[in-house]
Amino acid sequence: MRALQIVCSLGHVATTDELFRRGISAREIRAALQSGHIARAARGSYVCAHADAEQRQAAALHAQIACVSAVHRFGVWSGVDSALHLMRPADARGGGPITRPSTDQSGRDLHFHGATPRFARPGQSWMVDPLEAVWQAIHCLDEENAIACLESARHLKFITPTELRRLCVLAPARLQPGIREMEDTADSGLETLVRRRLRHHGFTVVAQGQVGTFAGSIREDLVVDDCVALEIDGRQWHGAARLGSDYDRDLMVEGLGRRTLRLSYRHVMFEWATTLATIERTVADARRVRDRRRGRRIDGQNEPWW
Ligand SMILES: [Zn+2]
Ligand SMILES: [Zn+2]
């Protein structure tokens, strides 16, 4: 089935124009529809059985998956917004009045972006171009999540370094101080959030600290005030298979005398006040232990006691 193959190759959603451009005739499209290989999502828009709910929703509205919803599909940091963000191109087919429902059939919120893209790149029929998606996302997200989105998009190669620089130059003024603090050290958006929050709180935070051991060196996500290691478990990055080696690493780091705290998505996104209090307490304790080991007085004065 050529029509099905083309629909699949385009990401499981295709328009009549896309199929025509690839040499599929109207008769072949009709045959594919009749045999059930593809289904009509809306006039001039087709999906195969592999299309997911977001793709079907976008196709049904002649819209493209956009903004945080587009970057999320590639694992790029997208904050906590659960709405489906869509862009309906100005030249969208389908005729009739533009329908912009506020929720989909399952009750999920729909958020529509303006029809005029910032960058002259069409993207796919069902999803905006990556550069456009990140541009939209940094406008929809609050400051810290927007910065985490930029770092994450670069880290995962969703956009190129040149595209990142372009976005940073054009980004709104509210993001410029955060842009100046950006690094290319974070494995996940969650790690970006923790690093920035702790630095703004006054801690010295070094990303990707190396701890030497007799068995080689171990990489730690973040090291706070040179005495407490933080391992950040980005929700989608640490599967059960990694847990074993994570435990091994914790044990080795502890064996070297450095405290380790392991933070989950929930600790950072929903329980930050408690998490921060725990980090502060742990760092204060670790500093006291370190100072005692170094032979310093523990009342805060740094002169040797002898
Ligand atoms: Zn398919
Ligand atoms: Zn948006």
Short mmCIF file of C-alpha atoms and ligand atoms in Angstrom, two decimals:
data_model
loop_
_atom_site.label_atom_id
_atom_site.label_comp_id
_atom_site.label_asym_id
_atom_site.label_seq_id
_atom_site.Cartn_x
_atom_site.Cartn_y
_atom_site.Cartn_z
CA MET A 1 0.00 0.00 0.00
CA ARG A 2 1.89 3.04 -1.24
CA ALA A 3 -0.52 5.55 0.33
CA LEU A 4 -0.08 3.97 3.75
CA GLN A 5 3.70 3.85 3.37
CA ILE A 6 3.82 7.56 2.55
CA VAL A 7 1.51 8.48 5.46
CA CYS A 8 3.75 6.45 7.80
CA SER A 9 6.93 8.01 6.39
CA LEU A 10 5.52 11.49 7.08
CA GLY A 11 5.03 10.67 10.76
CA HIS A 12 1.62 8.91 10.48
CA VAL A 13 -0.29 12.03 9.44
CA ALA A 14 -0.49 13.46 5.92
CA THR A 15 -2.50 15.91 3.88
CA THR A 16 -3.90 15.35 0.40
CA ASP A 17 -1.34 17.83 -0.96
CA GLU A 18 1.55 15.93 0.62
CA LEU A 19 0.28 12.66 -0.87
CA PHE A 20 -0.26 14.20 -4.31
CA ARG A 21 3.25 15.70 -4.25
CA ARG A 22 4.61 12.21 -3.67
CA GLY A 23 2.77 10.76 -6.63
CA ILE A 24 -0.22 9.22 -4.86
CA SER A 25 -3.41 9.54 -6.89
CA ALA A 26 -6.89 10.37 -5.61
CA ARG A 27 -7.89 6.80 -6.52
CA GLU A 28 -5.10 5.34 -4.37
CA ILE A 29 -6.19 7.52 -1.44
CA ARG A 30 -9.80 6.33 -1.82
CA ALA A 31 -8.63 2.71 -1.96
CA ALA A 32 -6.52 3.13 1.19
CA LEU A 33 -9.49 4.69 2.98
CA GLN A 34 -11.83 1.89 1.90
CA SER A 35 -9.43 -0.83 3.00
CA GLY A 36 -9.03 0.88 6.39
CA HIS A 37 -5.26 1.37 6.02
CA ILE A 38 -5.71 5.09 6.58
CA ALA A 39 -8.56 7.13 8.03
CA ARG A 40 -9.75 10.65 7.30
CA ALA A 41 -9.14 12.90 10.33
CA ALA A 42 -10.68 15.90 8.59
CA ARG A 43 -11.20 17.03 5.03
CA GLY A 44 -7.88 16.63 3.20
CA SER A 45 -6.10 15.16 6.24
CA TYR A 46 -5.33 11.48 6.84
CA VAL A 47 -3.92 9.38 9.65
CA CYS A 48 -2.74 5.78 9.86
CA ALA A 49 -3.26 3.44 12.80
CA HIS A 50 0.07 4.56 14.36
CA ALA A 51 -1.05 8.17 14.87
CA ASP A 52 -1.43 9.03 18.56
CA ALA A 53 -4.20 11.04 20.19
CA GLU A 54 -2.34 14.37 19.86
CA GLN A 55 -1.70 13.82 16.18
CA ARG A 56 -5.33 12.85 15.55
CA GLN A 57 -6.55 15.93 17.41
CA ALA A 58 -4.21 18.23 15.49
CA ALA A 59 -5.16 16.66 12.16
CA ALA A 60 -8.88 16.88 12.93
CA LEU A 61 -8.52 20.64 13.50
CA HIS A 62 -6.16 21.22 10.53
CA ALA A 63 -3.64 22.34 13.12
CA GLN A 64 -0.01 21.56 13.93
CA ILE A 65 1.20 20.32 17.31
CA ALA A 66 3.14 23.31 18.61
CA CYS A 67 5.03 24.90 21.48
CA VAL A 68 5.49 22.88 24.69
CA SER A 69 3.53 19.94 23.24
CA ALA A 70 5.90 19.72 20.27
CA VAL A 71 9.11 19.94 22.32
CA HIS A 72 7.74 17.44 24.87
CA ARG A 73 7.40 14.80 22.15
CA PHE A 74 11.20 14.88 21.81
CA GLY A 75 11.95 14.79 25.52
CA VAL A 76 12.82 18.50 25.65
CA TRP A 77 11.88 20.21 28.93
CA SER A 78 8.33 21.56 28.70
CA GLY A 79 7.37 22.46 32.27
CA VAL A 80 4.18 21.13 33.82
CA ASP A 81 1.49 22.46 31.48
CA SER A 82 -0.72 19.54 30.45
CA ALA A 83 -2.68 21.39 27.73
CA LEU A 84 -2.21 20.47 24.08
CA HIS A 85 -0.67 23.49 22.33
CA LEU A 86 -1.61 23.83 18.68
CA MET A 87 -1.00 26.23 15.80
CA ARG A 88 -3.49 26.52 13.01
CA PRO A 89 -1.65 27.81 9.95
CA ALA A 90 -3.30 30.69 8.14
CA ASP A 91 -3.50 28.61 4.96
CA ALA A 92 -5.01 25.58 6.71
CA ARG A 93 -7.35 23.66 4.46
CA GLY A 94 -10.75 22.50 5.41
CA GLY A 95 -12.93 25.50 4.65
CA GLY A 96 -15.73 26.65 6.88
CA PRO A 97 -15.32 28.72 10.02
CA ILE A 98 -12.15 28.20 12.08
CA THR A 99 -13.12 26.02 15.00
CA ARG A 100 -11.07 26.43 18.13
CA PRO A 101 -12.55 24.24 20.87
CA SER A 102 -11.18 24.88 24.34
CA THR A 103 -10.90 21.17 25.21
CA ASP A 104 -10.56 17.91 23.32
CA GLN A 105 -12.92 14.95 23.71
CA SER A 106 -11.10 13.65 26.78
CA GLY A 107 -11.36 17.04 28.48
CA ARG A 108 -7.73 18.02 27.90
CA ASP A 109 -7.28 21.78 27.48
CA LEU A 110 -6.38 23.04 24.02
CA HIS A 111 -4.22 26.15 23.68
CA PHE A 112 -4.04 27.80 20.27
CA HIS A 113 -1.13 29.87 19.03
CA GLY A 114 -1.39 32.66 16.49
CA ALA A 115 -1.42 31.58 12.88
CA THR A 116 1.69 33.50 11.85
CA PRO A 117 4.92 31.67 12.56
CA ARG A 118 7.95 33.73 13.68
CA PHE A 119 10.29 31.81 11.43
CA ALA A 120 9.62 31.02 7.79
CA ARG A 121 9.85 27.28 8.20
CA PRO A 122 6.75 25.20 7.55
CA GLY A 123 7.65 22.13 9.59
CA GLN A 124 5.53 19.02 9.04
CA SER A 125 1.83 19.17 8.29
CA TRP A 126 1.09 17.98 11.82
CA MET A 127 3.93 19.59 13.80
CA VAL A 128 5.65 22.96 13.71
CA ASP A 129 9.37 23.23 12.96
CA PRO A 130 11.64 22.67 16.03
CA LEU A 131 12.94 26.26 16.02
CA GLU A 132 9.36 27.58 15.97
CA ALA A 133 8.34 25.13 18.71
CA VAL A 134 11.08 26.30 21.08
CA TRP A 135 10.33 29.95 20.26
CA GLN A 136 6.66 29.42 21.16
CA ALA A 137 7.55 27.42 24.28
CA ILE A 138 9.81 30.11 25.76
CA HIS A 139 6.90 32.54 25.45
CA CYS A 140 4.34 30.20 27.03
CA LEU A 141 6.64 29.05 29.88
CA ASP A 142 7.63 31.02 32.95
CA GLU A 143 11.24 32.23 33.23
CA GLU A 144 12.88 29.23 34.87
CA ASN A 145 11.09 26.67 32.71
CA ALA A 146 11.86 28.69 29.57
CA ILE A 147 15.59 28.69 30.39
CA ALA A 148 15.46 24.96 31.16
CA CYS A 149 13.68 24.42 27.83
CA LEU A 150 16.43 26.29 25.94
CA GLU A 151 19.25 24.34 27.66
CA SER A 152 17.41 21.06 27.14
CA ALA A 153 16.62 21.74 23.46
CA ARG A 154 20.31 22.38 22.84
CA HIS A 155 21.50 19.43 24.92
CA LEU A 156 19.18 16.98 23.09
CA LYS A 157 20.17 18.51 19.72
CA PHE A 158 16.53 19.42 19.05
CA ILE A 159 17.96 22.72 17.77
CA THR A 160 21.49 23.57 16.62
CA PRO A 161 23.90 25.90 18.48
CA THR A 162 23.32 28.52 15.76
CA GLU A 163 19.55 28.27 16.21
CA LEU A 164 19.96 28.56 19.98
CA ARG A 165 22.01 31.75 19.59
CA ARG A 166 19.37 33.16 17.27
CA LEU A 167 16.59 32.41 19.77
CA CYS A 168 18.61 33.92 22.61
CA VAL A 169 19.16 37.18 20.70
CA LEU A 170 15.46 37.46 19.84
CA ALA A 171 14.14 36.25 23.21
CA PRO A 172 12.04 38.63 25.31
CA ALA A 173 13.79 40.92 27.81
CA ARG A 174 12.42 38.98 30.81
CA LEU A 175 14.59 36.00 29.77
CA GLN A 176 17.85 37.83 29.07
CA PRO A 177 19.35 37.67 32.61
CA GLY A 178 18.65 33.91 32.67
CA ILE A 179 20.07 33.48 29.17
CA ARG A 180 23.36 35.03 30.34
CA GLU A 181 23.55 32.33 33.05
CA MET A 182 22.94 29.42 30.67
CA GLU A 183 25.31 26.44 30.61
CA ASP A 184 25.64 23.33 28.52
CA THR A 185 26.13 21.01 31.47
CA ALA A 186 22.65 19.76 32.38
CA ASP A 187 21.46 16.28 31.49
CA SER A 188 17.85 17.27 32.03
CA GLY A 189 15.63 20.32 32.45
CA LEU A 190 15.13 19.30 36.05
CA GLU A 191 18.89 19.62 36.63
CA THR A 192 18.83 23.13 35.12
CA LEU A 193 16.05 24.13 37.52
CA VAL A 194 17.89 22.83 40.60
CA ARG A 195 21.24 24.37 39.60
CA ARG A 196 19.70 27.82 39.05
CA ARG A 197 17.45 27.79 42.10
CA LEU A 198 20.35 26.85 44.39
CA ARG A 199 22.71 29.45 42.89
CA HIS A 200 20.07 32.14 43.28
CA HIS A 201 19.74 30.99 46.87
CA GLY A 202 23.43 31.74 47.41
CA PHE A 203 25.01 28.29 47.10
CA THR A 204 28.03 27.55 44.97
CA VAL A 205 26.86 24.90 42.53
CA VAL A 206 29.17 23.10 40.15
CA ALA A 207 27.60 20.96 37.45
CA GLN A 208 28.98 17.56 36.52
CA GLY A 209 31.51 17.35 39.30
CA GLN A 210 33.96 14.46 39.07
CA VAL A 211 34.83 12.42 42.12
CA GLY A 212 37.98 10.33 41.86
CA THR A 213 37.87 6.78 43.25
CA PHE A 214 40.25 3.86 43.17
CA ALA A 215 37.96 2.37 40.51
CA GLY A 216 37.99 5.45 38.29
CA SER A 217 35.94 8.60 38.54
CA ILE A 218 32.20 9.04 38.98
CA ARG A 219 30.23 11.88 37.57
CA GLU A 220 27.85 13.67 39.88
CA ASP A 221 25.05 15.85 38.51
CA LEU A 222 25.59 18.80 40.84
CA VAL A 223 27.96 19.51 43.72
CA VAL A 224 26.75 22.08 46.25
CA ASP A 225 29.30 24.15 48.22
CA ASP A 226 31.91 21.54 47.37
CA CYS A 227 30.52 19.14 49.98
CA VAL A 228 27.12 17.69 49.00
CA ALA A 229 26.40 15.87 45.75
CA LEU A 230 22.95 15.98 44.18
CA GLU A 231 21.74 13.35 41.79
CA ILE A 232 18.73 14.55 39.83
CA ASP A 233 16.40 11.85 38.54
CA GLY A 234 14.68 13.48 35.58
CA ARG A 235 11.41 11.54 35.36
CA GLN A 236 11.91 10.27 31.87
CA TRP A 237 15.65 9.67 32.08
CA HIS A 238 16.13 7.20 34.89
CA GLY A 239 14.40 3.89 34.31
CA ALA A 240 14.41 0.96 36.70
CA ALA A 241 17.40 -0.52 34.85
CA ARG A 242 19.56 2.35 36.04
CA LEU A 243 18.60 2.05 39.68
CA GLY A 244 21.19 -0.64 40.42
CA SER A 245 24.10 1.42 39.15
CA ASP A 246 22.68 4.51 40.88
CA TYR A 247 22.80 2.68 44.20
CA ASP A 248 26.39 1.57 43.46
CA ARG A 249 27.36 5.14 42.80
CA ASP A 250 25.69 6.49 45.94
CA LEU A 251 27.59 3.95 48.00
CA MET A 252 30.93 4.88 46.41
CA VAL A 253 30.38 8.62 46.86
CA GLU A 254 29.36 8.13 50.49
CA GLY A 255 32.44 5.97 50.95
CA LEU A 256 34.54 8.92 49.85
CA GLY A 257 32.98 11.02 52.56
CA ARG A 258 30.71 13.15 50.44
CA ARG A 259 27.03 13.27 51.23
CA THR A 260 24.68 12.49 48.34
CA LEU A 261 21.04 13.49 48.01
CA ARG A 262 18.93 12.00 45.27
CA LEU A 263 16.13 14.28 44.06
CA SER A 264 13.11 13.14 42.06
CA TYR A 265 10.83 15.12 39.76
CA ARG A 266 8.29 15.41 42.60
CA HIS A 267 10.87 16.78 45.05
CA VAL A 268 11.80 19.57 42.65
CA MET A 269 8.48 20.41 41.03
CA PHE A 270 6.00 19.97 43.85
CA GLU A 271 7.89 19.84 47.17
CA TRP A 272 10.66 22.37 46.64
CA ALA A 273 10.34 24.17 50.01
CA THR A 274 10.91 20.93 51.93
CA THR A 275 13.63 19.83 49.51
CA LEU A 276 15.49 23.14 49.83
CA ALA A 277 15.30 22.96 53.64
CA THR A 278 16.79 19.45 53.49
CA ILE A 279 19.60 20.58 51.18
CA GLU A 280 20.39 23.56 53.45
CA ARG A 281 20.55 21.32 56.52
CA THR A 282 22.66 18.68 54.76
CA VAL A 283 25.11 21.27 53.41
CA ALA A 284 25.44 22.89 56.86
CA ASP A 285 26.16 19.50 58.46
CA ALA A 286 28.62 18.53 55.71
CA ARG A 287 30.45 21.86 56.06
CA ARG A 288 30.85 21.31 59.80
CA VAL A 289 32.24 17.81 59.22
CA ARG A 290 34.59 19.06 56.52
CA ASP A 291 35.84 21.92 58.64
CA ARG A 292 36.42 19.58 61.57
CA ARG A 293 38.39 17.22 59.32
CA ARG A 294 40.50 20.10 58.11
CA GLY A 295 41.32 20.96 61.67
CA ARG A 296 39.42 24.20 61.67
CA ARG A 297 37.39 25.51 64.53
CA ILE A 298 33.75 24.74 64.05
CA ASP A 299 32.38 28.04 65.31
CA GLY A 300 32.72 29.56 61.87
CA GLN A 301 36.18 31.15 62.28
CA ASN A 302 38.65 29.82 59.82
CA GLU A 303 41.88 30.22 61.81
CA PRO A 304 43.60 26.95 62.71
CA TRP A 305 42.97 26.04 66.35
CA TRP A 306 46.60 25.25 67.14
ZN ZN B 1 1.97 4.78 10.38
ZN ZN B 2 2.17 27.45 23.90
#
